[in-house]
Amino acid sequence: MDWLYPPTCAACRVLLPLNEPRRFFCARCESLFVPISAPLCARCSAPASIEATACPSCFGKNYHFEKNFASFVYDELLRELLHDIKFREKKRVAEALGWLWAKNCLHFPEDIETFTMVPMPMHAKKKRERGFNQAEILTLPLAAALKIPMSNVLVRTVDTPPQSEVHPSQRAENVRNVFEIRKNAQVVGKNFILTDDIFTTGASLNECARILKNCGAARVLCMNLAITVKN
């Protein structure tokens, strides 16, 4: 890991105690992350005023995945940290958030041992520019903590504009047919959990789920570090 020595908090940069087990955030910053708690939308896991089978954002949508599981509310703190990763190429922050996710992951399927984790694929050009795929870095410690394999069975073949730069109504079209199954990947009859940093409209995850299901996957679920709060 590309950590400085002595270690510093990935959020506030304060020095971390050397006499404690390796940490990535100081106690104060770690306490600022807001965990997801009930009541939730039964489809995307977004916090809701009442438990519901579908929140207004999910209502009427045709998801190809069964359910999404999220761990934290997407707020200003996570926004800044994810910007550190995506726009400032800070791999260290991705490693820190992956550790945090693994440590605080409370929402996942009961039969998780039957699944393989699949991080959201990044186009080869963008991965070369950034130097890493943040979804892979985030997923590695989570898969290790849950004791299930991680596999890059999907590849992104088309370099489209980032979803954050596309109007929500156009995001599904922006990622249509941009993913493929990796050559020689075994998909038929297997269970997969798609992972990504944040769930907003779910368009990218849904397209990945569509490809997996069309190629014979038995079950597809999703897990995210964070999810936006829907009105």
Backbone as numpy.savetxt, mean C-alpha at the origin, in Angstrom:
# Nx Ny Nz CAx CAy CAz Cx Cy Cz
20.23 -0.88 4.72 19.39 0.32 4.72 20.26 1.56 4.72
19.75 2.60 4.08 20.56 3.82 3.96 20.33 4.75 5.15
20.61 4.21 6.38 20.41 4.99 7.60 21.68 5.75 7.95
21.47 6.95 8.48 22.59 7.71 8.99 22.93 7.19 10.38
24.15 7.41 10.82 24.53 7.00 12.16 25.11 8.21 12.89
24.60 8.56 14.07 23.57 7.83 14.82 22.19 7.95 14.17
21.26 7.00 14.47 19.95 7.00 13.82 19.10 8.19 14.22
18.30 8.66 13.27 17.39 9.77 13.52 15.98 9.38 13.13
15.00 10.06 13.72 13.59 9.83 13.41 13.33 10.19 11.95
12.61 9.33 11.23 12.33 9.56 9.82 11.37 10.72 9.59
10.69 11.17 10.63 9.75 12.28 10.49 10.34 13.61 10.95
10.76 13.70 12.21 11.23 14.97 12.77 12.75 15.10 12.80
13.47 13.99 12.47 14.93 13.96 12.40 15.62 14.07 13.76
14.88 13.96 14.86 15.50 13.98 16.18 16.34 12.71 16.35
17.42 12.80 17.11 18.25 11.63 17.36 17.48 10.58 18.16
17.62 9.33 17.79 16.97 8.24 18.49 17.93 7.64 19.52
17.40 7.13 20.63 18.26 6.55 21.67 19.07 5.37 21.13
20.32 5.32 21.47 21.19 4.24 21.02 21.05 2.99 21.88
20.45 3.16 23.08 20.35 2.02 23.98 19.02 1.28 23.84
18.23 1.61 22.79 16.97 0.94 22.54 17.09 0.11 21.26
16.21 -0.90 21.09 16.20 -1.65 19.83 15.99 -0.69 18.66
16.49 -1.06 17.49 16.40 -0.19 16.32 14.98 0.32 16.10
14.84 1.64 16.07 13.57 2.28 15.81 13.70 3.13 14.56
12.56 3.52 14.01 12.57 4.34 12.81 11.91 5.69 13.06
11.04 5.76 14.07 10.40 7.01 14.48 10.59 7.19 15.97
10.68 8.43 16.41 10.71 8.68 17.85 9.32 8.40 18.42
9.23 8.25 19.72 7.96 7.91 20.35 6.89 8.96 20.07
7.27 10.24 20.07 6.30 11.30 19.83 5.72 11.20 18.43
6.58 11.08 17.41 6.10 11.00 16.03 5.28 9.74 15.79
5.73 8.63 16.36 4.98 7.38 16.18 3.57 7.50 16.74
3.41 8.28 17.81 2.08 8.44 18.42 1.16 9.32 17.58
1.70 10.03 16.60 0.90 10.94 15.79 0.16 10.23 14.66
0.58 9.02 14.28 -0.11 8.29 13.22 -1.48 7.83 13.75
-2.51 8.01 12.93 -3.89 7.71 13.36 -4.30 6.35 12.82
-4.44 5.33 13.69 -4.83 4.00 13.21 -6.30 3.96 12.80
-6.58 3.08 11.86 -7.96 2.86 11.43 -8.71 2.10 12.53
-9.92 2.56 12.82 -10.74 1.88 13.81 -12.20 1.93 13.38
-12.99 1.00 13.90 -14.42 0.93 13.56 -15.15 2.17 14.07
-16.28 2.51 13.40 -16.90 1.83 12.26 -16.20 2.11 10.94
-16.27 1.12 10.04 -15.57 1.20 8.77 -16.49 0.82 7.61
-16.10 1.23 6.42 -16.73 0.71 5.20 -16.28 -0.73 5.03
-17.20 -1.63 4.79 -16.88 -3.05 4.67 -16.13 -3.39 3.39
-16.06 -2.47 2.45 -15.38 -2.75 1.18 -13.98 -2.15 1.13
-13.83 -0.88 1.53 -12.53 -0.22 1.39 -11.82 0.05 2.72
-12.53 -0.13 3.83 -11.99 0.09 5.19 -11.87 1.56 5.57
-12.46 2.45 4.82 -12.42 3.87 5.18 -13.26 4.09 6.44
-12.77 4.94 7.37 -13.57 5.27 8.56 -14.93 5.86 8.14
-15.94 5.45 8.85 -17.30 5.90 8.53 -18.03 6.27 9.81
-19.14 6.98 9.64 -19.93 7.36 10.82 -20.68 6.16 11.38
-21.03 5.20 10.50 -21.67 3.96 10.92 -21.09 2.82 10.10
-21.15 1.60 10.65 -20.70 0.43 9.90 -21.60 0.27 8.69
-20.99 0.11 7.49 -21.79 0.04 6.27 -21.17 -0.96 5.30
-22.03 -1.58 4.47 -21.53 -2.52 3.46 -20.77 -1.79 2.37
-21.08 -0.50 2.17 -20.36 0.31 1.18 -20.51 1.78 1.55
-19.38 2.49 1.56 -19.43 3.93 1.81 -19.88 4.63 0.53
-20.21 5.92 0.58 -20.62 6.63 -0.64 -19.62 6.53 -1.78
-18.32 6.48 -1.44 -17.30 6.39 -2.48 -17.30 5.01 -3.16
-17.63 3.96 -2.41 -17.62 2.60 -2.96 -18.95 2.19 -3.57
-20.01 2.87 -3.18 -21.35 2.46 -3.60 -21.46 2.45 -5.12
-21.89 1.32 -5.67 -22.08 1.20 -7.11 -20.84 0.84 -7.89
-19.67 0.80 -7.24 -18.44 0.46 -7.95 -18.30 -1.05 -8.10
-17.75 -1.46 -9.22 -17.51 -2.88 -9.47 -16.06 -3.19 -9.17
-15.79 -3.61 -7.95 -14.43 -3.96 -7.57 -14.14 -5.41 -7.95
-12.94 -5.66 -8.47 -12.52 -7.01 -8.80 -11.81 -7.68 -7.63
-11.52 -6.92 -6.58 -10.98 -7.49 -5.35 -12.12 -7.62 -4.33
-11.96 -8.54 -3.40 -13.02 -8.80 -2.43 -13.14 -7.69 -1.39
-12.01 -7.23 -0.89 -12.03 -6.26 0.20 -10.66 -5.60 0.30
-10.64 -4.38 0.80 -9.40 -3.68 1.07 -9.23 -3.54 2.58
-7.98 -3.70 3.05 -7.65 -3.52 4.46 -6.65 -2.37 4.56
-6.93 -1.39 5.40 -6.01 -0.26 5.60 -5.62 -0.21 7.07
-4.47 0.45 7.34 -3.98 0.51 8.72 -4.03 1.90 9.33
-3.82 2.96 8.51 -3.79 4.31 9.05 -4.63 5.26 8.22
-5.06 6.34 8.87 -5.76 7.42 8.17 -4.71 8.25 7.43
-4.98 8.55 6.18 -4.09 9.40 5.39 -4.30 10.85 5.82
-3.27 11.43 6.47 -3.36 12.79 6.97 -2.14 13.58 6.52
-1.94 14.77 7.07 -0.85 15.63 6.64 0.52 15.01 6.93
0.64 14.30 8.05 1.90 13.66 8.38 2.27 12.62 7.33
1.33 11.73 7.01 1.61 10.71 6.02 1.78 11.31 4.63
1.04 12.37 4.36 1.19 13.03 3.06 2.62 13.53 2.87
3.17 14.17 3.90 4.51 14.70 3.81 5.55 13.58 3.69
5.35 12.51 4.44 6.29 11.39 4.38 6.24 10.69 3.03
5.05 10.51 2.47 4.94 9.89 1.16 5.51 10.78 0.07
5.41 12.09 0.26 6.05 13.02 -0.68 7.57 12.91 -0.58
8.08 12.67 0.62 9.51 12.44 0.79 9.96 11.25 -0.06
9.13 10.23 -0.09 9.46 9.02 -0.84 9.34 9.26 -2.35
8.22 9.81 -2.78 7.92 9.87 -4.21 8.61 11.02 -4.94
8.81 12.14 -4.26 9.34 13.31 -4.93 10.75 13.69 -4.48
11.20 13.09 -3.35 12.53 13.41 -2.85 13.40 12.16 -2.75
12.89 11.05 -3.31 13.63 9.79 -3.41 14.21 9.32 -2.07
13.47 9.48 -0.99 13.98 9.08 0.31 13.56 7.65 0.64
14.40 6.71 0.24 14.13 5.29 0.48 14.05 5.00 1.97
14.82 5.72 2.74 14.84 5.52 4.18 13.45 5.70 4.78
12.69 6.68 4.28 11.35 6.92 4.80 10.42 5.75 4.44
10.57 5.20 3.24 9.77 4.04 2.85 10.06 2.86 3.78
11.35 2.66 4.12 11.72 1.59 5.05 11.10 1.82 6.42
11.09 3.07 6.86 10.51 3.41 8.16 9.01 3.15 8.19
8.33 3.54 7.12 6.88 3.34 7.07 6.54 1.86 6.93
7.39 1.10 6.24 7.17 -0.34 6.15 7.27 -0.99 7.52
8.26 -0.55 8.30 8.41 -1.05 9.67 7.19 -0.69 10.51
6.72 0.55 10.38 5.56 1.00 11.14 4.32 0.19 10.76
4.13 -0.05 9.48 2.99 -0.83 8.97 3.03 -2.24 9.55
4.20 -2.87 9.50 4.33 -4.24 10.01 4.03 -4.29 11.51
4.47 -3.27 12.23 4.31 -3.24 13.68 2.86 -3.00 14.09
2.11 -2.28 13.25 0.75 -1.86 13.63 -0.35 -2.43 12.74
-0.04 -3.47 11.99 -1.05 -4.04 11.10 -2.02 -4.91 11.91
-3.24 -4.43 12.06 -4.26 -5.14 12.84 -5.40 -5.65 11.96
-5.47 -5.17 10.73 -6.59 -5.52 9.85 -6.08 -6.35 8.67
-6.42 -7.64 8.67 -6.02 -8.53 7.59 -6.93 -9.76 7.64
-7.01 -10.51 6.54 -7.91 -11.68 6.51 -7.47 -12.76 7.48
-8.44 -13.52 8.00 -8.14 -14.57 8.97 -7.28 -15.67 8.36
-7.48 -15.96 7.08 -6.73 -17.03 6.42 -5.56 -16.46 5.62
-4.88 -15.48 6.18 -3.83 -14.77 5.46 -2.69 -15.69 5.04
-2.50 -16.81 5.74 -1.40 -17.72 5.41 -1.58 -18.37 4.04
-2.77 -18.24 3.44 -3.02 -18.83 2.11 -2.71 -17.85 0.98
-2.27 -16.64 1.32 -2.08 -15.59 0.31 -0.61 -15.31 0.04
-0.36 -14.70 -1.12 0.93 -14.14 -1.49 0.76 -12.65 -1.71
1.65 -11.84 -1.16 1.57 -10.40 -1.32 2.19 -9.96 -2.65
1.49 -9.03 -3.32 1.95 -8.52 -4.61 1.98 -6.98 -4.53
3.17 -6.37 -4.42 3.23 -4.91 -4.38 2.83 -4.27 -5.70
2.24 -3.09 -5.63 1.86 -2.37 -6.84 3.08 -2.18 -7.74
3.03 -2.67 -8.97 4.21 -2.55 -9.84 4.43 -1.13 -10.33
5.70 -0.80 -10.55 6.09 0.51 -11.08 6.73 0.30 -12.44
6.47 1.23 -13.35 7.09 1.12 -14.67 8.61 1.17 -14.54
9.30 0.39 -15.37 10.76 0.27 -15.27 11.45 1.63 -15.37
10.94 2.50 -16.20 11.57 3.83 -16.36 11.50 4.62 -15.06
10.33 4.63 -14.42 10.17 5.38 -13.17 10.98 4.74 -12.05
11.07 3.42 -12.06 11.85 2.76 -11.03 13.33 3.10 -11.17
13.81 3.19 -12.40 15.21 3.59 -12.61 15.44 5.02 -12.13
14.49 5.90 -12.40 14.63 7.30 -12.00 14.63 7.45 -10.48
13.73 6.75 -9.81 13.61 6.86 -8.35 14.64 6.00 -7.64
14.98 4.88 -8.24 15.94 3.97 -7.64 15.31 2.84 -6.86
13.99 2.87 -6.67 13.29 1.83 -5.93 11.79 1.97 -6.16
11.07 0.90 -5.88 9.61 0.91 -5.90 9.14 0.96 -4.45
8.52 2.07 -4.06 8.15 2.22 -2.64 7.17 1.15 -2.18
6.32 0.64 -3.07 5.37 -0.40 -2.67 6.12 -1.67 -2.26
7.22 -1.98 -2.95 8.02 -3.14 -2.58 8.68 -2.94 -1.22
9.25 -1.75 -1.02 9.94 -1.46 0.25 8.95 -1.51 1.42
7.75 -0.97 1.22 6.73 -0.98 2.26 6.26 -2.40 2.58
6.17 -3.24 1.55 5.58 -4.56 1.70 6.52 -5.57 2.33
7.82 -5.45 2.11 8.78 -6.43 2.60 8.65 -6.71 4.10
8.69 -5.68 4.98 8.57 -5.97 6.41 7.18 -6.46 6.79
6.15 -6.03 6.06 4.79 -6.47 6.35 4.66 -7.96 6.05
5.14 -8.39 4.88 5.08 -9.81 4.52 5.88 -10.65 5.52
7.03 -10.14 5.96 7.84 -10.87 6.93 7.11 -11.01 8.26
6.45 -9.92 8.71 5.74 -9.94 9.98 4.55 -10.90 9.95
3.88 -10.97 8.80 2.71 -11.84 8.67 3.09 -13.25 8.21
4.38 -13.44 7.92 4.93 -14.75 7.57 4.29 -15.34 6.32
4.18 -14.49 5.30 3.69 -14.94 3.99 4.65 -14.42 2.92
4.68 -15.06 1.75 5.61 -14.64 0.71 5.18 -13.36 0.00
6.16 -12.71 -0.60 5.91 -11.57 -1.48 6.44 -11.93 -2.85
5.69 -11.59 -3.90 6.11 -11.93 -5.26 5.68 -10.84 -6.23
6.57 -10.47 -7.13 6.24 -9.48 -8.16 5.66 -10.18 -9.39
4.43 -10.66 -9.26 3.82 -11.40 -10.36 3.26 -10.46 -11.43
3.17 -9.16 -11.13 2.65 -8.19 -12.09 3.77 -7.26 -12.56
3.66 -6.79 -13.79 4.56 -5.77 -14.32 3.72 -4.66 -14.93
4.26 -3.45 -14.88 3.60 -2.31 -15.51 4.27 -2.06 -16.86
3.50 -2.15 -17.93 4.05 -2.07 -19.28 3.88 -0.70 -19.92
3.03 0.16 -19.34 2.78 1.48 -19.91 3.06 2.54 -18.85
3.84 3.55 -19.22 4.19 4.63 -18.29 3.17 5.76 -18.43
2.19 5.77 -17.54 1.13 6.77 -17.59 1.38 7.86 -16.55
0.67 9.00 -16.64 0.80 10.04 -15.61 0.43 9.49 -14.24
1.06 9.98 -13.17 0.70 9.55 -11.81 -0.78 9.77 -11.54
-1.39 8.87 -10.81 -2.82 9.00 -10.50 -3.13 10.30 -9.77
-2.19 10.79 -8.98 -2.41 12.04 -8.23 -2.57 13.24 -9.16
-2.10 13.12 -10.41 -2.20 14.21 -11.36 -3.42 14.07 -12.27
-4.19 13.02 -12.05 -5.35 12.74 -12.90 -6.63 12.94 -12.09
-7.64 13.54 -12.71 -8.93 13.74 -12.02 -9.49 12.38 -11.60
-10.07 12.29 -10.39 -10.60 11.01 -9.92 -11.50 10.29 -10.92
-12.29 11.03 -11.68 -13.19 10.40 -12.64 -12.47 9.77 -13.82
-11.18 10.14 -14.02 -10.41 9.62 -15.14 -9.36 8.58 -14.73
-9.27 8.28 -13.44 -8.18 7.42 -12.98 -8.32 5.97 -13.44
-9.53 5.48 -13.52 -9.72 4.10 -13.99 -9.24 3.97 -15.43
-9.55 4.95 -16.26 -9.14 4.91 -17.66 -7.63 5.09 -17.79
-7.04 5.87 -16.88 -5.60 6.13 -16.93 -4.77 4.87 -16.73
-5.31 3.90 -16.00 -4.55 2.67 -15.73 -5.12 1.45 -16.46
-6.05 1.69 -17.36 -6.65 0.58 -18.11 -5.61 -0.09 -19.00
-5.44 -1.40 -18.84 -4.56 -2.20 -19.68 -3.08 -1.79 -19.59
-2.64 -1.30 -18.44 -1.22 -0.93 -18.30 -0.45 -1.98 -17.49
-1.12 -3.02 -17.00 -0.46 -4.07 -16.23 -0.57 -5.41 -16.95
0.42 -6.27 -16.71 0.41 -7.61 -17.26 0.97 -8.59 -16.22
0.65 -9.86 -16.42 1.26 -10.90 -15.59 2.71 -11.09 -16.05
3.62 -11.16 -15.09 5.03 -11.39 -15.42 5.19 -12.76 -16.09
6.09 -12.81 -17.05 6.34 -14.05 -17.78 6.71 -15.17 -16.82
6.06 -16.31 -16.99 6.28 -17.53 -16.20 5.75 -17.44 -14.77
5.05 -16.36 -14.41 4.46 -16.26 -13.07 3.30 -17.24 -12.93
3.19 -17.88 -11.77 2.13 -18.83 -11.50 0.97 -18.12 -10.80
-0.17 -18.04 -11.46 -1.32 -17.28 -10.96 -2.55 -18.16 -10.75
-2.78 -19.10 -11.63 -4.02 -19.88 -11.63 -4.24 -20.59 -10.29
-5.43 -20.34 -9.73 -5.83 -21.01 -8.50 -5.20 -20.47 -7.23
-4.42 -19.42 -7.32 -3.72 -18.88 -6.15 -4.42 -17.65 -5.58
-4.14 -17.37 -4.30 -4.71 -16.21 -3.60 -3.66 -15.11 -3.48
-4.06 -13.86 -3.75 -3.12 -12.74 -3.74 -3.67 -11.57 -2.93
-2.75 -10.86 -2.30 -3.06 -9.59 -1.65 -2.25 -8.51 -2.32
-2.92 -7.58 -2.99 -2.26 -6.44 -3.62 -1.95 -5.40 -2.55
-0.74 -4.85 -2.56 -0.37 -3.86 -1.56 0.07 -2.56 -2.22
-0.23 -1.45 -1.53 0.17 -0.13 -2.02 0.23 0.82 -0.84
0.76 2.02 -1.09 0.92 2.97 0.01 -0.40 3.59 0.46
-1.25 3.99 -0.50 -2.46 4.71 -0.13 -3.63 4.31 -1.02
-4.81 4.23 -0.43 -6.04 3.94 -1.16 -6.83 5.24 -1.27
-7.05 5.68 -2.51 -7.90 6.86 -2.74 -9.15 6.40 -3.49
-9.09 6.31 -4.81 -10.23 5.77 -5.56 -10.14 4.25 -5.71
-8.93 3.70 -5.54 -8.75 2.26 -5.70 -8.63 1.82 -7.15
-8.48 2.76 -8.09 -8.47 2.43 -9.51 -7.30 1.53 -9.90
-6.10 1.86 -9.43 -4.92 1.05 -9.80 -5.02 -0.36 -9.22
-5.40 -0.45 -7.95 -5.56 -1.76 -7.33 -6.64 -2.58 -8.02
-7.72 -1.92 -8.40 -8.81 -2.62 -9.05 -8.40 -3.16 -10.42
-7.59 -2.39 -11.14 -7.12 -2.85 -12.44 -6.17 -4.04 -12.28
-5.29 -3.97 -11.29 -4.41 -5.11 -11.01 -5.22 -6.35 -10.63
-6.25 -6.14 -9.82 -7.11 -7.26 -9.42 -7.82 -7.85 -10.63
-8.24 -7.01 -11.54 -8.92 -7.49 -12.76 -8.00 -8.39 -13.57
-6.76 -7.96 -13.73 -5.80 -8.76 -14.49 -5.56 -10.11 -13.82
-5.37 -10.10 -12.50 -5.13 -11.35 -11.78 -6.33 -12.30 -11.90
-7.52 -11.77 -11.71 -8.72 -12.61 -11.78 -8.92 -13.16 -13.20
-8.71 -12.32 -14.20 -8.87 -12.77 -15.59 -7.87 -13.84 -15.97
-6.75 -13.88 -15.25 -5.71 -14.87 -15.54 -5.81 -16.09 -14.63
-6.89 -16.18 -13.87 -7.16 -17.40 -13.12 -6.90 -17.38 -11.63
-6.58 -16.21 -11.06 -6.39 -16.14 -9.61 -7.68 -16.52 -8.89
-7.56 -17.25 -7.80 -8.74 -17.68 -7.05 -9.35 -16.52 -6.27
-8.52 -15.83 -5.47 -9.00 -14.73 -4.65 -8.01 -13.58 -4.72
-8.54 -12.35 -4.65 -7.69 -11.16 -4.64 -8.22 -10.20 -3.58
-7.37 -9.83 -2.64 -7.66 -8.82 -1.63 -6.64 -7.69 -1.78
-6.83 -6.62 -1.02 -5.88 -5.50 -1.05 -5.55 -5.07 0.37
-4.33 -4.56 0.55 -3.92 -3.97 1.82 -3.15 -2.69 1.52
-3.41 -1.65 2.34 -2.75 -0.37 2.16 -2.22 0.14 3.48
-1.13 0.88 3.41 -0.63 1.56 4.58 -1.67 2.54 5.10
-2.28 3.31 4.20 -3.22 4.35 4.62 -4.37 4.47 3.63
-5.44 5.13 4.09 -6.60 5.37 3.24 -7.12 6.77 3.52
-7.59 7.41 2.47 -8.17 8.73 2.63 -9.54 8.63 3.30
-9.88 9.59 4.10 -11.19 9.62 4.77 -12.21 10.17 3.79
-13.25 9.40 3.54 -14.28 9.80 2.59 -15.35 10.62 3.30
-15.89 11.64 2.61 -16.97 12.43 3.17 -18.31 11.75 2.88
